[in-house]
Tab-separated table of C-alpha atoms and ligand atoms in Angstrom:
chain	number	residue	atom	x	y	z
U	20	MET	CA	-27.543	-8.487	22.461
U	21	ASN	CA	-24.439	-8.129	20.351
U	22	LEU	CA	-21.900	-6.430	22.606
U	23	ARG	CA	-19.651	-5.470	19.691
U	24	TRP	CA	-22.463	-3.395	18.279
U	25	ALA	CA	-23.128	-1.825	21.645
U	26	TYR	CA	-19.466	-0.995	21.829
U	27	HIS	CA	-19.463	0.602	18.390
U	28	GLU	CA	-22.560	2.574	19.087
U	29	TYR	CA	-20.927	4.371	21.960
U	30	VAL	CA	-17.221	4.267	21.163
U	31	PRO	CA	-16.523	4.604	17.443
U	32	TYR	CA	-13.044	3.955	16.101
U	33	GLN	CA	-10.996	7.083	15.659
U	34	VAL	CA	-9.211	7.230	12.328
U	35	THR	CA	-7.187	10.072	10.850
U	36	LEU	CA	-8.421	10.802	7.336
U	37	ILE	CA	-5.908	12.622	5.127
U	38	PRO	CA	-7.616	13.345	1.787
U	39	GLY	CA	-4.374	14.717	0.266
U	40	ASP	CA	-4.563	16.549	-3.074
U	41	GLY	CA	-5.136	15.922	-6.794
U	42	ILE	CA	-7.610	13.008	-6.981
U	43	GLY	CA	-7.010	12.394	-3.247
U	44	PRO	CA	-10.146	14.140	-1.904
U	45	GLU	CA	-12.310	12.458	-4.568
U	46	VAL	CA	-11.174	8.919	-3.746
U	47	ALA	CA	-10.958	9.603	0.008
U	48	ASP	CA	-14.550	10.861	0.196
U	49	ALA	CA	-15.775	7.919	-1.865
U	50	THR	CA	-13.897	5.505	0.381
U	51	ALA	CA	-15.090	7.046	3.645
U	52	ARG	CA	-18.642	6.820	2.307
U	53	ALA	CA	-18.202	3.117	1.493
U	54	VAL	CA	-16.603	2.374	4.876
U	55	ASP	CA	-19.397	4.203	6.711
U	56	SER	CA	-21.913	2.159	4.764
U	57	THR	CA	-20.472	-1.083	6.179
U	58	GLY	CA	-21.989	-0.079	9.528
U	59	VAL	CA	-18.659	0.110	11.359
U	60	ALA	CA	-18.766	3.348	13.354
U	61	ILE	CA	-15.728	5.483	12.567
U	62	ASP	CA	-15.089	8.930	13.889
U	63	TRP	CA	-12.995	10.375	11.039
U	64	GLU	CA	-10.532	13.018	12.145
U	65	ARG	CA	-10.012	14.880	8.883
U	66	VAL	CA	-6.638	16.617	8.523
U	67	GLU	CA	-5.567	18.583	5.484
U	68	LEU	CA	-2.211	17.883	3.888
U	69	ASN	CA	-1.885	19.383	0.426
U	70	GLY	CA	0.011	21.937	-1.664
U	71	GLU	CA	-1.528	24.912	0.101
U	72	VAL	CA	-0.749	23.567	3.582
U	73	LEU	CA	2.790	22.701	2.519
U	74	ARG	CA	3.431	26.130	1.034
U	75	ALA	CA	2.445	27.616	4.390
U	76	SER	CA	4.595	25.163	6.374
U	77	GLY	CA	7.651	25.519	4.140
U	78	GLY	CA	7.334	21.906	2.997
U	79	GLU	CA	7.450	20.447	6.499
U	80	ILE	CA	4.769	18.005	7.495
U	81	PRO	CA	2.593	19.981	9.945
U	82	GLN	CA	2.688	18.861	13.562
U	83	TYR	CA	-1.129	18.495	13.708
U	84	VAL	CA	-0.945	15.701	11.126
U	85	LEU	CA	1.584	13.775	13.208
U	86	ASP	CA	-0.302	14.516	16.433
U	87	SER	CA	-3.535	13.223	14.963
U	88	ILE	CA	-1.996	9.894	13.887
U	89	GLU	CA	-0.123	9.652	17.202
U	90	ARG	CA	-3.493	9.909	18.900
U	91	THR	CA	-5.622	7.693	16.646
U	92	ARG	CA	-2.756	5.363	15.637
U	93	VAL	CA	-4.570	4.636	12.365
U	94	GLY	CA	-4.639	6.724	9.203
U	95	LEU	CA	-6.367	6.464	5.850
U	96	LYS	CA	-4.492	8.628	3.410
U	97	GLY	CA	-4.978	9.932	-0.109
U	98	PRO	CA	-1.986	10.890	-2.245
U	99	VAL	CA	-0.034	14.115	-1.836
U	100	THR	CA	1.780	15.762	-4.744
U	101	THR	CA	5.560	16.144	-4.529
U	102	PRO	CA	7.271	18.792	-6.662
U	103	ILE	CA	9.689	17.297	-9.207
U	104	ALA	CA	13.412	18.191	-9.396
U	105	GLY	CA	13.222	20.822	-6.674
U	106	GLY	CA	10.932	22.112	-3.931
U	107	HIS	CA	10.192	20.389	-0.665
U	108	GLN	CA	10.936	16.798	0.298
U	109	SER	CA	8.130	14.298	-0.212
U	110	VAL	CA	5.704	14.483	2.721
U	111	ASN	CA	4.871	10.841	2.111
U	112	VAL	CA	8.482	9.949	2.816
U	113	GLN	CA	8.550	12.357	5.779
U	114	LEU	CA	5.434	10.783	7.266
U	115	ARG	CA	6.777	7.238	6.951
U	116	LYS	CA	10.058	8.225	8.575
U	117	ARG	CA	8.625	10.371	11.360
U	118	LEU	CA	6.151	7.677	12.432
U	119	GLU	CA	8.636	4.828	11.830
U	120	LEU	CA	6.237	3.167	9.400
U	121	PHE	CA	8.949	0.790	8.320
U	122	ALA	CA	6.917	-1.829	6.436
U	123	ASN	CA	5.162	-0.989	3.220
U	124	PHE	CA	2.745	-3.763	2.275
U	125	ARG	CA	1.097	-4.045	-1.139
U	126	PRO	CA	-1.000	-7.072	-2.058
U	127	VAL	CA	-1.817	-7.444	-5.764
U	128	ARG	CA	-4.323	-9.884	-7.203
U	129	SER	CA	-5.968	-10.440	-10.592
U	130	PHE	CA	-9.447	-8.965	-10.710
U	131	ALA	CA	-12.286	-10.648	-12.582
U	132	GLY	CA	-13.871	-8.154	-14.956
U	133	ILE	CA	-10.733	-6.241	-15.944
U	134	LYS	CA	-9.410	-6.995	-19.386
U	135	THR	CA	-5.628	-7.139	-19.195
U	136	ARG	CA	-3.011	-8.933	-21.271
U	137	TYR	CA	-2.856	-11.449	-18.415
U	138	ARG	CA	-6.505	-12.449	-18.308
U	139	ASP	CA	-5.646	-16.183	-18.418
U	140	VAL	CA	-3.025	-15.915	-15.690
U	141	HIS	CA	-3.783	-15.812	-11.980
U	142	ILE	CA	-1.631	-13.176	-10.320
U	143	ASP	CA	-1.360	-13.124	-6.537
U	144	ILE	CA	1.737	-11.248	-5.420
U	145	VAL	CA	2.391	-9.633	-2.061
U	146	MET	CA	5.077	-6.962	-1.912
U	147	PHE	CA	7.040	-5.788	1.111
U	148	ARG	CA	9.062	-2.632	0.672
U	149	GLU	CA	11.441	-1.197	3.272
U	150	ASN	CA	10.028	2.247	3.906
U	151	THR	CA	12.523	4.368	5.810
U	152	GLU	CA	15.934	4.394	4.155
U	153	ASP	CA	17.801	3.556	0.909
U	154	LEU	CA	17.935	6.453	-1.582
U	155	TYR	CA	14.888	7.943	0.171
U	156	ALA	CA	17.140	9.056	3.028
U	157	GLY	CA	17.061	12.417	1.232
U	158	LEU	CA	20.825	12.873	1.547
U	159	GLU	CA	21.807	14.665	-1.628
U	160	HIS	CA	24.700	16.996	-2.064
U	161	GLU	CA	26.166	19.065	-4.872
U	162	VAL	CA	29.851	18.405	-4.327
U	163	VAL	CA	30.918	21.012	-6.870
U	164	LYS	CA	28.821	22.596	-9.593
U	165	ASP	CA	27.213	19.910	-11.758
U	166	VAL	CA	28.442	17.028	-9.615
U	167	VAL	CA	25.820	15.579	-7.278
U	168	THR	CA	25.925	12.641	-4.904
U	169	SER	CA	22.778	10.932	-3.587
U	170	LEU	CA	23.465	8.671	-0.651
U	171	LYS	CA	21.910	5.239	-0.491
U	172	VAL	CA	21.625	4.182	3.140
U	173	ILE	CA	21.115	0.513	3.998
U	174	THR	CA	21.312	-0.583	7.626
U	175	ARG	CA	21.276	-3.983	9.267
U	176	VAL	CA	18.558	-2.931	11.712
U	177	ALA	CA	16.111	-1.762	9.041
U	178	SER	CA	16.866	-4.669	6.692
U	179	LEU	CA	16.360	-7.293	9.398
U	180	ARG	CA	13.177	-5.551	10.513
U	181	ILE	CA	11.514	-5.624	7.086
U	182	ALA	CA	12.748	-9.155	6.376
U	183	ARG	CA	11.322	-10.424	9.668
U	184	TYR	CA	8.037	-8.662	8.953
U	185	ALA	CA	7.730	-10.252	5.511
U	186	PHE	CA	8.623	-13.769	6.686
U	187	GLU	CA	6.244	-13.541	9.660
U	188	TYR	CA	3.456	-12.470	7.314
U	189	ALA	CA	4.279	-15.316	4.905
U	190	ARG	CA	4.207	-17.855	7.744
U	191	ARG	CA	0.942	-16.518	9.152
U	192	GLU	CA	-0.793	-16.343	5.783
U	193	GLY	CA	0.556	-19.635	4.439
U	194	ARG	CA	2.537	-18.107	1.602
U	195	ARG	CA	5.096	-20.419	0.054
U	196	LYS	CA	7.925	-18.410	-1.457
U	197	ILE	CA	9.793	-15.134	-0.924
U	198	HIS	CA	12.030	-13.466	-3.494
U	199	ALA	CA	14.512	-10.907	-2.162
U	200	ILE	CA	15.032	-8.369	-4.962
U	201	HIS	CA	18.428	-6.670	-5.155
U	202	LYS	CA	21.275	-5.276	-7.223
U	203	ALA	CA	24.086	-6.673	-5.078
U	204	ASN	CA	26.150	-7.498	-8.154
U	205	ILE	CA	26.776	-3.749	-8.460
U	206	MET	CA	26.025	-2.336	-4.990
U	207	LYS	CA	27.970	-5.064	-3.266
U	208	LEU	CA	28.055	-3.392	0.127
U	209	GLY	CA	24.600	-1.782	0.387
U	210	ASP	CA	22.447	-4.370	-1.351
U	211	GLY	CA	24.905	-7.010	-0.156
U	212	LEU	CA	23.995	-6.118	3.436
U	213	PHE	CA	20.282	-6.189	2.609
U	214	LEU	CA	20.669	-9.676	1.119
U	215	ARG	CA	22.688	-10.995	4.067
U	216	CYS	CA	19.899	-9.853	6.403
U	217	CYS	CA	17.270	-11.566	4.229
U	218	ARG	CA	19.305	-14.804	4.146
U	219	GLU	CA	19.839	-14.735	7.886
U	220	THR	CA	16.117	-14.261	8.504
U	221	ALA	CA	15.130	-16.921	5.954
U	222	ARG	CA	16.983	-19.563	7.991
U	223	ASP	CA	14.322	-19.233	10.720
U	224	TYR	CA	11.534	-20.052	8.246
U	225	PRO	CA	12.525	-23.347	6.601
U	226	GLU	CA	8.975	-23.967	5.374
U	227	ILE	CA	9.146	-20.878	3.120
U	228	GLU	CA	11.171	-21.193	-0.066
U	229	TYR	CA	13.697	-18.342	-0.195
U	230	LYS	CA	15.036	-17.040	-3.512
U	231	GLU	CA	17.018	-14.030	-4.685
U	232	MET	CA	16.730	-12.167	-7.962
U	233	ILE	CA	18.544	-9.172	-9.448
U	234	VAL	CA	16.055	-6.360	-9.912
U	235	ASP	CA	16.422	-5.980	-13.697
U	236	ASN	CA	15.859	-9.698	-14.248
U	237	ALA	CA	12.956	-9.560	-11.767
U	238	ALA	CA	11.329	-6.828	-13.871
U	239	MET	CA	11.482	-9.047	-16.948
U	240	GLN	CA	10.390	-12.235	-15.164
U	241	LEU	CA	7.430	-10.402	-13.610
U	242	VAL	CA	6.233	-9.357	-17.057
U	243	MET	CA	6.884	-12.781	-18.637
U	244	ARG	CA	5.822	-15.100	-15.804
U	245	PRO	CA	3.986	-13.189	-13.065
U	246	GLU	CA	2.265	-16.362	-11.858
U	247	THR	CA	5.591	-17.772	-10.631
U	248	PHE	CA	5.967	-15.030	-7.984
U	249	ASP	CA	4.442	-15.138	-4.533
U	250	THR	CA	5.999	-12.621	-2.097
U	251	LEU	CA	8.597	-9.961	-2.917
U	252	LEU	CA	10.924	-8.462	-0.310
U	253	MET	CA	12.577	-5.254	-1.458
U	254	PRO	CA	14.586	-2.241	-0.369
U	255	ASN	CA	12.817	1.091	-0.756
U	256	LEU	CA	13.578	2.178	-4.338
U	257	TYR	CA	13.107	-1.193	-6.045
U	258	GLY	CA	9.907	-1.615	-4.025
U	259	ASP	CA	8.596	1.683	-5.331
U	260	ILE	CA	9.311	0.902	-8.977
U	261	VAL	CA	8.348	-2.771	-8.935
U	262	SER	CA	5.020	-1.922	-7.220
U	263	ASP	CA	3.904	0.137	-10.210
U	264	LEU	CA	5.064	-2.574	-12.599
U	265	VAL	CA	3.061	-5.235	-10.756
U	266	ALA	CA	0.052	-2.883	-10.562
U	267	GLY	CA	0.234	-2.653	-14.348
U	268	LEU	CA	-0.135	-6.435	-14.649
U	269	VAL	CA	-3.580	-6.464	-13.020
U	270	GLY	CA	-5.145	-3.335	-14.509
U	271	GLY	CA	-3.219	-0.345	-13.257
U	272	LEU	CA	-2.770	1.959	-10.321
U	273	GLY	CA	-6.481	2.518	-9.848
U	274	ILE	CA	-6.719	-0.944	-8.300
U	275	VAL	CA	-3.784	-1.651	-6.025
U	276	PRO	CA	-4.038	-1.028	-2.274
U	277	GLY	CA	-1.333	-0.584	0.308
U	278	ALA	CA	-0.502	-0.084	3.945
U	279	ASN	CA	2.399	1.312	5.934
U	280	PHE	CA	2.953	-0.452	9.241
U	281	GLY	CA	5.089	0.533	12.209
U	282	GLU	CA	5.274	-0.790	15.751
U	283	ARG	CA	2.606	1.640	16.977
U	284	HIS	CA	0.849	3.093	13.943
U	285	ALA	CA	-0.569	2.093	10.591
U	286	VAL	CA	-1.366	4.316	7.628
U	287	PHE	CA	-3.373	2.823	4.767
U	288	GLU	CA	-2.926	4.333	1.323
U	289	ALA	CA	-3.102	3.347	-2.327
U	290	VAL	CA	0.025	2.834	-4.425
U	291	HIS	CA	-1.023	5.570	-6.839
U	292	GLY	CA	-0.192	9.276	-6.688
U	293	SER	CA	-2.317	12.401	-7.054
U	294	ALA	CA	-2.977	11.817	-10.803
U	295	PRO	CA	-3.032	15.507	-11.799
U	296	ASP	CA	-4.072	14.506	-15.353
U	297	ILE	CA	-7.544	13.435	-14.163
U	298	ALA	CA	-7.952	15.404	-10.917
U	299	GLY	CA	-11.270	17.241	-10.548
U	300	LYS	CA	-12.962	15.312	-13.380
U	301	GLY	CA	-14.897	12.962	-11.121
U	302	ILE	CA	-13.553	9.854	-12.890
U	303	ALA	CA	-10.784	8.721	-10.520
U	304	ASN	CA	-10.994	5.076	-9.563
U	305	PRO	CA	-11.435	4.755	-5.781
U	306	THR	CA	-10.858	0.962	-5.787
U	307	ALA	CA	-7.248	1.203	-4.607
U	308	LEU	CA	-8.142	3.306	-1.580
U	309	MET	CA	-11.287	1.272	-0.903
U	310	GLN	CA	-9.224	-1.913	-0.867
U	311	SER	CA	-6.726	-0.140	1.419
U	312	ALA	CA	-9.703	0.644	3.674
U	313	ALA	CA	-10.636	-3.045	3.668
U	314	LEU	CA	-7.109	-3.762	4.908
U	315	MET	CA	-7.689	-1.098	7.553
U	316	LEU	CA	-10.937	-2.709	8.713
U	317	THR	CA	-9.113	-6.024	9.058
U	318	TYR	CA	-6.390	-4.280	11.054
U	319	LEU	CA	-9.076	-2.816	13.348
U	320	GLY	CA	-10.457	-6.309	13.902
U	321	GLU	CA	-13.554	-5.691	11.762
U	322	THR	CA	-12.924	-8.702	9.573
U	323	GLU	CA	-16.548	-9.307	8.639
U	324	ALA	CA	-16.991	-5.711	7.415
U	325	ALA	CA	-13.650	-5.936	5.597
U	326	ARG	CA	-14.750	-9.086	3.770
U	327	ARG	CA	-18.081	-7.530	2.906
U	328	LEU	CA	-16.436	-4.410	1.469
U	329	GLN	CA	-13.913	-6.472	-0.491
U	330	PHE	CA	-16.631	-8.763	-1.798
U	331	ALA	CA	-18.810	-5.813	-2.853
U	332	ILE	CA	-15.908	-4.292	-4.804
U	333	GLU	CA	-15.145	-7.578	-6.540
U	334	TRP	CA	-18.827	-8.109	-7.331
U	335	VAL	CA	-19.034	-4.722	-9.057
U	336	TYR	CA	-15.966	-5.671	-11.134
U	337	ALA	CA	-17.399	-9.059	-12.017
U	338	GLU	CA	-20.616	-7.360	-13.165
U	339	GLY	CA	-18.566	-4.838	-15.141
U	340	ARG	CA	-21.360	-2.269	-15.546
U	341	HIS	CA	-20.151	0.520	-13.256
U	342	LEU	CA	-16.410	0.654	-13.813
U	343	THR	CA	-14.317	3.818	-14.176
U	344	PRO	CA	-12.524	4.716	-17.437
U	345	ASP	CA	-9.040	3.584	-16.329
U	346	VAL	CA	-10.309	-0.019	-16.274
U	347	GLY	CA	-12.326	0.204	-19.456
U	348	GLY	CA	-15.655	1.542	-18.154
U	349	SER	CA	-17.384	4.892	-18.362
U	350	ALA	CA	-18.701	5.337	-14.819
U	351	SER	CA	-17.854	8.252	-12.559
U	352	THR	CA	-16.224	7.884	-9.151
U	353	ALA	CA	-19.654	8.449	-7.550
U	354	GLU	CA	-21.423	5.866	-9.741
U	355	PHE	CA	-18.826	3.201	-8.979
U	356	THR	CA	-19.053	4.028	-5.263
U	357	ASP	CA	-22.845	3.806	-5.267
U	358	ALA	CA	-22.606	0.404	-6.957
U	359	VAL	CA	-20.208	-0.866	-4.281
U	360	ILE	CA	-22.405	0.479	-1.491
U	361	GLY	CA	-25.413	-1.148	-3.115
U	362	ARG	CA	-23.647	-4.514	-2.885
U	363	LEU	CA	-22.569	-4.243	0.744
U	364	THR	CA	-25.647	-6.101	1.886
U	365	THR	CA	-24.942	-9.075	-0.384
U	366	THR	CA	-24.176	-12.205	1.604
U	367	VAL	CA	-20.517	-13.085	1.376
U	368	PRO	CA	-19.906	-16.769	0.620
U	369	SER	CA	-18.021	-18.538	3.406
U	370	GLN	CA	-15.438	-19.879	0.961
U	371	PRO	CA	-14.016	-17.376	-1.563
U	372	GLY	CA	-15.258	-18.282	-4.993
U	373	THR	CA	-18.185	-20.449	-3.882
E	415	NAI	P1	0.141	8.792	-10.459
E	415	NAI	O1	-0.012	7.516	-9.732
E	415	NAI	O2	-0.460	9.986	-9.839
E	415	NAI	O3	-0.487	8.646	-11.935
E	415	NAI	C1	0.043	7.757	-12.918
E	415	NAI	C2	-1.053	7.431	-13.940
E	415	NAI	O4	-2.019	6.567	-13.350
E	415	NAI	C3	-1.801	8.666	-14.417
E	415	NAI	O5	-2.113	8.512	-15.781
E	415	NAI	C4	-3.085	8.645	-13.603
E	415	NAI	O6	-4.197	9.245	-14.220
E	415	NAI	C5	-3.317	7.149	-13.393
E	415	NAI	N1	-3.974	6.909	-12.095
E	415	NAI	C6	-3.391	6.897	-10.881
E	415	NAI	N2	-4.293	6.665	-9.934
E	415	NAI	C7	-5.483	6.532	-10.552
E	415	NAI	C8	-6.809	6.292	-10.100
E	415	NAI	N3	-7.099	6.112	-8.787
E	415	NAI	N4	-7.806	6.228	-11.008
E	415	NAI	C9	-7.543	6.368	-12.309
E	415	NAI	N5	-6.307	6.600	-12.814
E	415	NAI	C10	-5.289	6.685	-11.936
E	415	NAI	O7	1.695	8.996	-10.695
E	415	NAI	P2	2.520	10.293	-11.126
E	415	NAI	O8	1.802	11.008	-12.223
E	415	NAI	O9	3.872	9.777	-11.359
E	415	NAI	O10	2.575	11.222	-9.831
E	415	NAI	C11	1.754	12.365	-9.616
E	415	NAI	C12	2.096	12.947	-8.255
E	415	NAI	O11	1.723	12.049	-7.196
E	415	NAI	C13	3.587	13.261	-8.056
E	415	NAI	O12	3.698	14.507	-7.418
E	415	NAI	C14	4.065	12.173	-7.113
E	415	NAI	O13	5.142	12.571	-6.313
E	415	NAI	C15	2.808	11.944	-6.285
E	415	NAI	N6	2.754	10.607	-5.658
E	415	NAI	C16	2.245	10.547	-4.402
E	415	NAI	C17	2.117	9.329	-3.779
E	415	NAI	C18	1.546	9.296	-2.404
E	415	NAI	O14	1.056	10.301	-1.928
E	415	NAI	N7	1.590	8.171	-1.724
E	415	NAI	C19	2.520	8.077	-4.438
E	415	NAI	C20	2.982	8.261	-5.787
E	415	NAI	C21	3.107	9.490	-6.366
C-alpha cells in the first residue's frame, strides 16, 4: 500500500486560495480545478481579497487573510487591483512585507507552440527580486505643494538575504551565471550597497560566474540577446519592470509564473495583474497561475504531480489547438483548462524532451 496516498486521503494539504479580483477568480478557479485533477488532496481555504473587501477595510489587508496564511503557510494567489495615483497602498506589497516574503522568484522559459519574435532562441532565465524594500517602502511625502519625495530604502540585511537566496538556488539547480542588475552609477549609495552585498555573497560561490549590469543596458541586452542570460538578481523596482520585459520575450504575461518565499511562508502567484481589459470575458490565460501551482506542488513535496501538471500544460501548447487569445489561439479559459486536465494522465518522459 502506498502510504503517501493513505496520508493524503486522510490529511489533505491546507492551502490558502486568494482568487483576488479582475481575471483573478477566473484563473484561480481554473488552476484549483487543474491541481485537484492531479489527485493531490488539497483543502483550499478560500479567502476574499478584492476591491469590495478593501473598501470595507480602508485599504488595509484584512487580518483573516494574514491569519489564514499564518496557519496554512502556503498561499495560491490571484492578482489584486491597486488604484493608480491615489487610494490605498498595494495589498500585494503589504502582504509581502507583513509575511516577510522577501524572495520573489520568477522562472521564464521559451514555450513550444507560442509564436514569438524569439522562436529560434532558447530562453531560460530565472529572476530573483528583493520583495520588501526599495521604492516599495511606501515612504512618500509632499515636502511643500508640488514637491514630492519618494524614499528608496536599501538595507544590508535585505540585500544579503536575497543575494544568498539566489546564489543558493543557483548552486542547487546547477545554474551557471548570475547578473546583479543595478543603477549604482547614479544611486551610488543605495544601489552601491546592494551591489556590495551581491559581490560579498558571490565570493562564497566560486563555481557560479558573477556579473553586474546597469539596468538600462540590461533592458537592451535582454531584448537583443536573451539567450546569454541565466539568473538575474535585482532590487525590488528593477525586478518588477524587468520581469514584465522578460515575460514579453516568451509570449507575454499570460505565461509567466512566480512565487514569494519567506522563512516560514510561501505565496505562489503569477507575474501578471488583474487585467481589467479582459476581466469577465472568460478568455484569461490561466497558464501563469497553473505554472505557479506547479511550483507550489514542488514546494509541498509533490514533485511527481508538479511534473505531470507542467508536462500537461506544455503538451497543450505543443499541440496548439486549445490556446487562449493572448497567445494566438481562440480558446476560452475553460477550454484550455479542460485540455490540460485531459492531458494529466499522459505519462511524463523521465528525461525532459525525450
Ligand atoms: P496586467 O498584468 O493586469 O495586464 C497587462 C496586459 O497583459 C493587459 O493587456 C492584459 O490583458 C494582459 N494580461 C495579463 N494577464 C493576462 C492573462 N492571464 N491572460 C491574458 N492576458 C493577460 O497589468 P496592468 O494592466 O498594468 O495592471 C492592472 C492591475 O493589476 C493594476 O491595478 C495593478 O496594480 C494590478 N497588479 C496586480 C498584481 C498582483 O496582484 N500581483 C501584479 C501586477 C499588477
